[in-house]
Amino acid sequence: MANLHRRITITFGAVTAGIMVVSGIAVFAVFKATESARLDNSLLQLARTEIGSATDTDRIHVHEPVPQALSIKGVPGYEKFVWIVDQQDRIVAKTSNVRIDQIPSLAKVYEDDAWKGAPLMRDIQLDGRPIRAVFYPFHGPGGVAAVGVVGVPSNILAEGLSRIGLIIFSMTILGTMVAIGVASAVGRSIAQPLVRLAEQAELADPTKYDHEEELRAPYREVKGVAKSFNSLLKKTSELLAERQTIIDGQRQFLADASHELRTPISNTLGTIDVTLRYEREAKDYVNALEVSRGEVKRMGSLVDDLLLLARSDLSVLTMDKKPVDIGAIVCDAIHAIPASQIGALQVQTSLAEQLVINLDPLRIRQVVDNLLQNSLSHANSRITVKVWQETDSGVLEIANDGPPLSPTEAEAIFERFRRLDSARARHTGGSGLGLAIAKAIVEQHHGTITAASDEEWTTFRVVVPTK
């Protein structure tokens, strides 16, 4: 895996070294061009001086030179070579340090070019030594045409360039080392917060998200990473908590379902065992079968309820919706309640007429039945049932004057197998699924169901959209 610190150091160092190398080459090239131009200018001045002195009498001659400094700073004294050639290719004058057999044949080509009238700068070899020379055409006494050649060893320039090159090379190495050191420090300062961030992330526990333990970072850019990680950690923690809640709910659901099913199964087995202990009359067997049939129906009803909730959880619970009068559904549900179950309770109704909504009539009837059964089980003396329209919604309210619910109980009452009244017995027919089923059906109609209590009434409110 790539190391950020090392990558920054290598990249920054390589870029810096490349820049310094390119800059050094450019500086060297500029220096070389500048110094070469200055040398050529100095040679041209020397040539003019030599030609001037060579023609100050009635014959062409040269003066013996002594080492002297060029007009180039830092360049030591030089040895000057001078010779003059006429149009017959005869050497008419020369300094003593020039031998005729040393003059290269290539120089004569340059001399021929020089006859064209313009001074020429050339690099030549004189007895194996590199010479920078100027070929300067002129006219001597009596109009005699000639070319004066003035040269100096070119190593004076090479030595200067070598020193400059060495300086540039040293500066490049030193600069690269400094750049690598700086890059290493910068890379460490950039990578260190990420390292600390990684250490914090490794210690983070997504199952116990705490705002006080969120990742911290010193720089804005790294803070963005920390913020994103904290957000991800929070979401992960929430998902894990939700997952654990679902798992716990499933475990509780299975435990409760098993408990609810065990009771009718035990009752059925008990009835059968008692009946089969010894021979009985036919009516006793019929009675036992009726009791067992009731328990089996109870188990079937519970299984149907569990299946409905399971389909709701899987979002496969379908609704056969059609335009129906919700008031009529509520009225039918009330009339279907046996008088023996109502007893001395007062049931007051206020039902809107022709409140037609697109609903599944069987499922909505199931909701109404469950809410009515709950109120019948808890009411002290009165139950009120109301249906009316609000803007784009139909509203159903069923209230009873039974024991009030706390806000916490009002939310928990719609959970599965939740019985808030511990004194309530199973023989009332409740399995603890009625309100959970009502909520699932209402939500499938894109509606809401709530419970609330005041000092006098406990009210269940169902709101479903009319459109």
PDB file of C-alpha atoms in Angstrom, residues 185-293:
ATOM      1  CA  ALA A 185       8.486  17.679   6.824  1.00  0.00           C
ATOM      2  CA  VAL A 186       5.461  18.876   4.847  1.00  0.00           C
ATOM      3  CA  GLY A 187       4.437  15.306   4.014  1.00  0.00           C
ATOM      4  CA  ARG A 188       4.731  14.333   7.654  1.00  0.00           C
ATOM      5  CA  SER A 189       2.616  17.316   8.717  1.00  0.00           C
ATOM      6  CA  ILE A 190      -0.022  16.346   6.126  1.00  0.00           C
ATOM      7  CA  ALA A 191       0.041  12.625   6.818  1.00  0.00           C
ATOM      8  CA  GLN A 192       0.163  12.827  10.611  1.00  0.00           C
ATOM      9  CA  PRO A 193      -3.435  14.066  11.006  1.00  0.00           C
ATOM     10  CA  LEU A 194      -4.571  11.271   8.693  1.00  0.00           C
ATOM     11  CA  VAL A 195      -2.603   8.752  10.742  1.00  0.00           C
ATOM     12  CA  ARG A 196      -4.198  10.036  13.936  1.00  0.00           C
ATOM     13  CA  LEU A 197      -7.565  10.016  12.176  1.00  0.00           C
ATOM     14  CA  ALA A 198      -7.034   6.386  11.171  1.00  0.00           C
ATOM     15  CA  GLU A 199      -6.072   5.509  14.745  1.00  0.00           C
ATOM     16  CA  GLN A 200      -9.223   7.183  16.053  1.00  0.00           C
ATOM     17  CA  ALA A 201     -11.305   5.440  13.394  1.00  0.00           C
ATOM     18  CA  GLU A 202      -9.824   2.078  14.366  1.00  0.00           C
ATOM     19  CA  LEU A 203     -10.835   2.657  17.982  1.00  0.00           C
ATOM     20  CA  ALA A 204     -14.320   3.899  17.063  1.00  0.00           C
ATOM     21  CA  ASP A 205     -17.166   1.598  18.066  1.00  0.00           C
ATOM     22  CA  PRO A 206     -20.111   1.885  15.642  1.00  0.00           C
ATOM     23  CA  THR A 207     -22.356   0.104  18.130  1.00  0.00           C
ATOM     24  CA  LYS A 208     -21.791   2.820  20.745  1.00  0.00           C
ATOM     25  CA  TYR A 209     -21.825   6.099  18.844  1.00  0.00           C
ATOM     26  CA  ASP A 210     -21.159   9.074  21.099  1.00  0.00           C
ATOM     27  CA  HIS A 211     -21.017  12.686  19.933  1.00  0.00           C
ATOM     28  CA  GLU A 212     -18.242  13.350  22.440  1.00  0.00           C
ATOM     29  CA  GLU A 213     -16.110  10.636  20.838  1.00  0.00           C
ATOM     30  CA  GLU A 214     -16.409  11.888  17.264  1.00  0.00           C
ATOM     31  CA  LEU A 215     -13.237  12.041  15.194  1.00  0.00           C
ATOM     32  CA  ARG A 216     -11.362  15.338  15.356  1.00  0.00           C
ATOM     33  CA  ALA A 217      -8.967  16.832  12.769  1.00  0.00           C
ATOM     34  CA  PRO A 218      -6.824  20.025  12.744  1.00  0.00           C
ATOM     35  CA  TYR A 219      -7.167  21.035   9.082  1.00  0.00           C
ATOM     36  CA  ARG A 220     -10.231  21.971   7.087  1.00  0.00           C
ATOM     37  CA  GLU A 221      -9.582  19.375   4.386  1.00  0.00           C
ATOM     38  CA  VAL A 222      -9.024  16.602   6.923  1.00  0.00           C
ATOM     39  CA  LYS A 223     -11.998  17.866   8.912  1.00  0.00           C
ATOM     40  CA  GLY A 224     -14.086  17.090   5.835  1.00  0.00           C
ATOM     41  CA  VAL A 225     -12.875  13.491   5.955  1.00  0.00           C
ATOM     42  CA  ALA A 226     -13.539  13.335   9.691  1.00  0.00           C
ATOM     43  CA  LYS A 227     -16.997  14.833   9.235  1.00  0.00           C
ATOM     44  CA  SER A 228     -17.855  12.302   6.522  1.00  0.00           C
ATOM     45  CA  PHE A 229     -16.558   9.455   8.672  1.00  0.00           C
ATOM     46  CA  ASN A 230     -18.523  10.711  11.687  1.00  0.00           C
ATOM     47  CA  SER A 231     -21.640  10.909   9.548  1.00  0.00           C
ATOM     48  CA  LEU A 232     -21.034   7.382   8.251  1.00  0.00           C
ATOM     49  CA  LEU A 233     -20.310   6.168  11.783  1.00  0.00           C
ATOM     50  CA  LYS A 234     -23.536   7.749  13.037  1.00  0.00           C
ATOM     51  CA  LYS A 235     -25.584   6.202  10.231  1.00  0.00           C
ATOM     52  CA  THR A 236     -23.903   2.846  10.802  1.00  0.00           C
ATOM     53  CA  SER A 237     -24.628   3.102  14.510  1.00  0.00           C
ATOM     54  CA  GLU A 238     -28.258   3.958  13.790  1.00  0.00           C
ATOM     55  CA  LEU A 239     -28.556   1.074  11.319  1.00  0.00           C
ATOM     56  CA  LEU A 240     -26.963  -1.340  13.778  1.00  0.00           C
ATOM     57  CA  ALA A 241     -29.269  -0.106  16.526  1.00  0.00           C
ATOM     58  CA  GLU A 242     -32.237  -0.463  14.196  1.00  0.00           C
ATOM     59  CA  ARG A 243     -31.039  -3.919  13.191  1.00  0.00           C
ATOM     60  CA  GLN A 244     -30.671  -4.908  16.823  1.00  0.00           C
ATOM     61  CA  THR A 245     -34.137  -3.535  17.552  1.00  0.00           C
ATOM     62  CA  ILE A 246     -35.541  -5.589  14.677  1.00  0.00           C
ATOM     63  CA  ILE A 247     -33.720  -8.700  15.883  1.00  0.00           C
ATOM     64  CA  ASP A 248     -34.918  -8.154  19.440  1.00  0.00           C
ATOM     65  CA  GLY A 249     -38.419  -7.515  18.143  1.00  0.00           C
ATOM     66  CA  GLN A 250     -38.328 -10.683  16.066  1.00  0.00           C
ATOM     67  CA  ARG A 251     -37.153 -12.687  19.043  1.00  0.00           C
ATOM     68  CA  GLN A 252     -39.855 -11.210  21.232  1.00  0.00           C
ATOM     69  CA  PHE A 253     -42.396 -11.701  18.468  1.00  0.00           C
ATOM     70  CA  LEU A 254     -41.493 -15.372  18.106  1.00  0.00           C
ATOM     71  CA  ALA A 255     -41.551 -15.839  21.855  1.00  0.00           C
ATOM     72  CA  ASP A 256     -44.932 -14.146  22.173  1.00  0.00           C
ATOM     73  CA  ALA A 257     -46.359 -15.969  19.159  1.00  0.00           C
ATOM     74  CA  SER A 258     -45.169 -19.277  20.581  1.00  0.00           C
ATOM     75  CA  HIS A 259     -46.711 -18.398  23.927  1.00  0.00           C
ATOM     76  CA  GLU A 260     -50.004 -17.370  22.328  1.00  0.00           C
ATOM     77  CA  LEU A 261     -50.170 -20.557  20.255  1.00  0.00           C
ATOM     78  CA  ARG A 262     -49.169 -22.779  23.155  1.00  0.00           C
ATOM     79  CA  THR A 263     -52.245 -21.828  25.170  1.00  0.00           C
ATOM     80  CA  PRO A 264     -54.914 -23.003  22.672  1.00  0.00           C
ATOM     81  CA  ILE A 265     -52.792 -26.015  21.791  1.00  0.00           C
ATOM     82  CA  SER A 266     -52.484 -26.933  25.463  1.00  0.00           C
ATOM     83  CA  ASN A 267     -56.206 -26.387  25.965  1.00  0.00           C
ATOM     84  CA  THR A 268     -57.026 -28.584  22.989  1.00  0.00           C
ATOM     85  CA  LEU A 269     -54.657 -31.351  24.068  1.00  0.00           C
ATOM     86  CA  GLY A 270     -55.966 -31.148  27.622  1.00  0.00           C
ATOM     87  CA  THR A 271     -59.560 -31.439  26.477  1.00  0.00           C
ATOM     88  CA  ILE A 272     -58.730 -34.401  24.245  1.00  0.00           C
ATOM     89  CA  ASP A 273     -56.699 -36.153  26.971  1.00  0.00           C
ATOM     90  CA  VAL A 274     -59.445 -35.761  29.559  1.00  0.00           C
ATOM     91  CA  THR A 275     -62.100 -36.950  27.117  1.00  0.00           C
ATOM     92  CA  LEU A 276     -60.118 -40.053  26.170  1.00  0.00           C
ATOM     93  CA  ARG A 277     -59.363 -41.214  29.702  1.00  0.00           C
ATOM     94  CA  TYR A 278     -62.473 -43.374  29.773  1.00  0.00           C
ATOM     95  CA  GLU A 279     -65.552 -44.019  27.742  1.00  0.00           C
ATOM     96  CA  ARG A 280     -68.133 -41.258  27.709  1.00  0.00           C
ATOM     97  CA  GLU A 281     -71.524 -40.588  26.298  1.00  0.00           C
ATOM     98  CA  ALA A 282     -71.860 -39.160  22.806  1.00  0.00           C
ATOM     99  CA  LYS A 283     -72.821 -35.727  24.076  1.00  0.00           C
ATOM    100  CA  ASP A 284     -69.588 -35.548  26.084  1.00  0.00           C
ATOM    101  CA  TYR A 285     -67.567 -36.217  22.949  1.00  0.00           C
ATOM    102  CA  VAL A 286     -69.557 -33.590  21.058  1.00  0.00           C
ATOM    103  CA  ASN A 287     -68.903 -31.088  23.831  1.00  0.00           C
ATOM    104  CA  ALA A 288     -65.170 -31.879  23.756  1.00  0.00           C
ATOM    105  CA  LEU A 289     -65.092 -31.427  20.003  1.00  0.00           C
ATOM    106  CA  GLU A 290     -66.876 -28.072  20.279  1.00  0.00           C
ATOM    107  CA  VAL A 291     -64.323 -26.864  22.820  1.00  0.00           C
ATOM    108  CA  SER A 292     -61.450 -28.098  20.662  1.00  0.00           C
ATOM    109  CA  ARG A 293     -63.012 -26.502  17.600  1.00  0.00           C
TER     110      ARG A 293
END
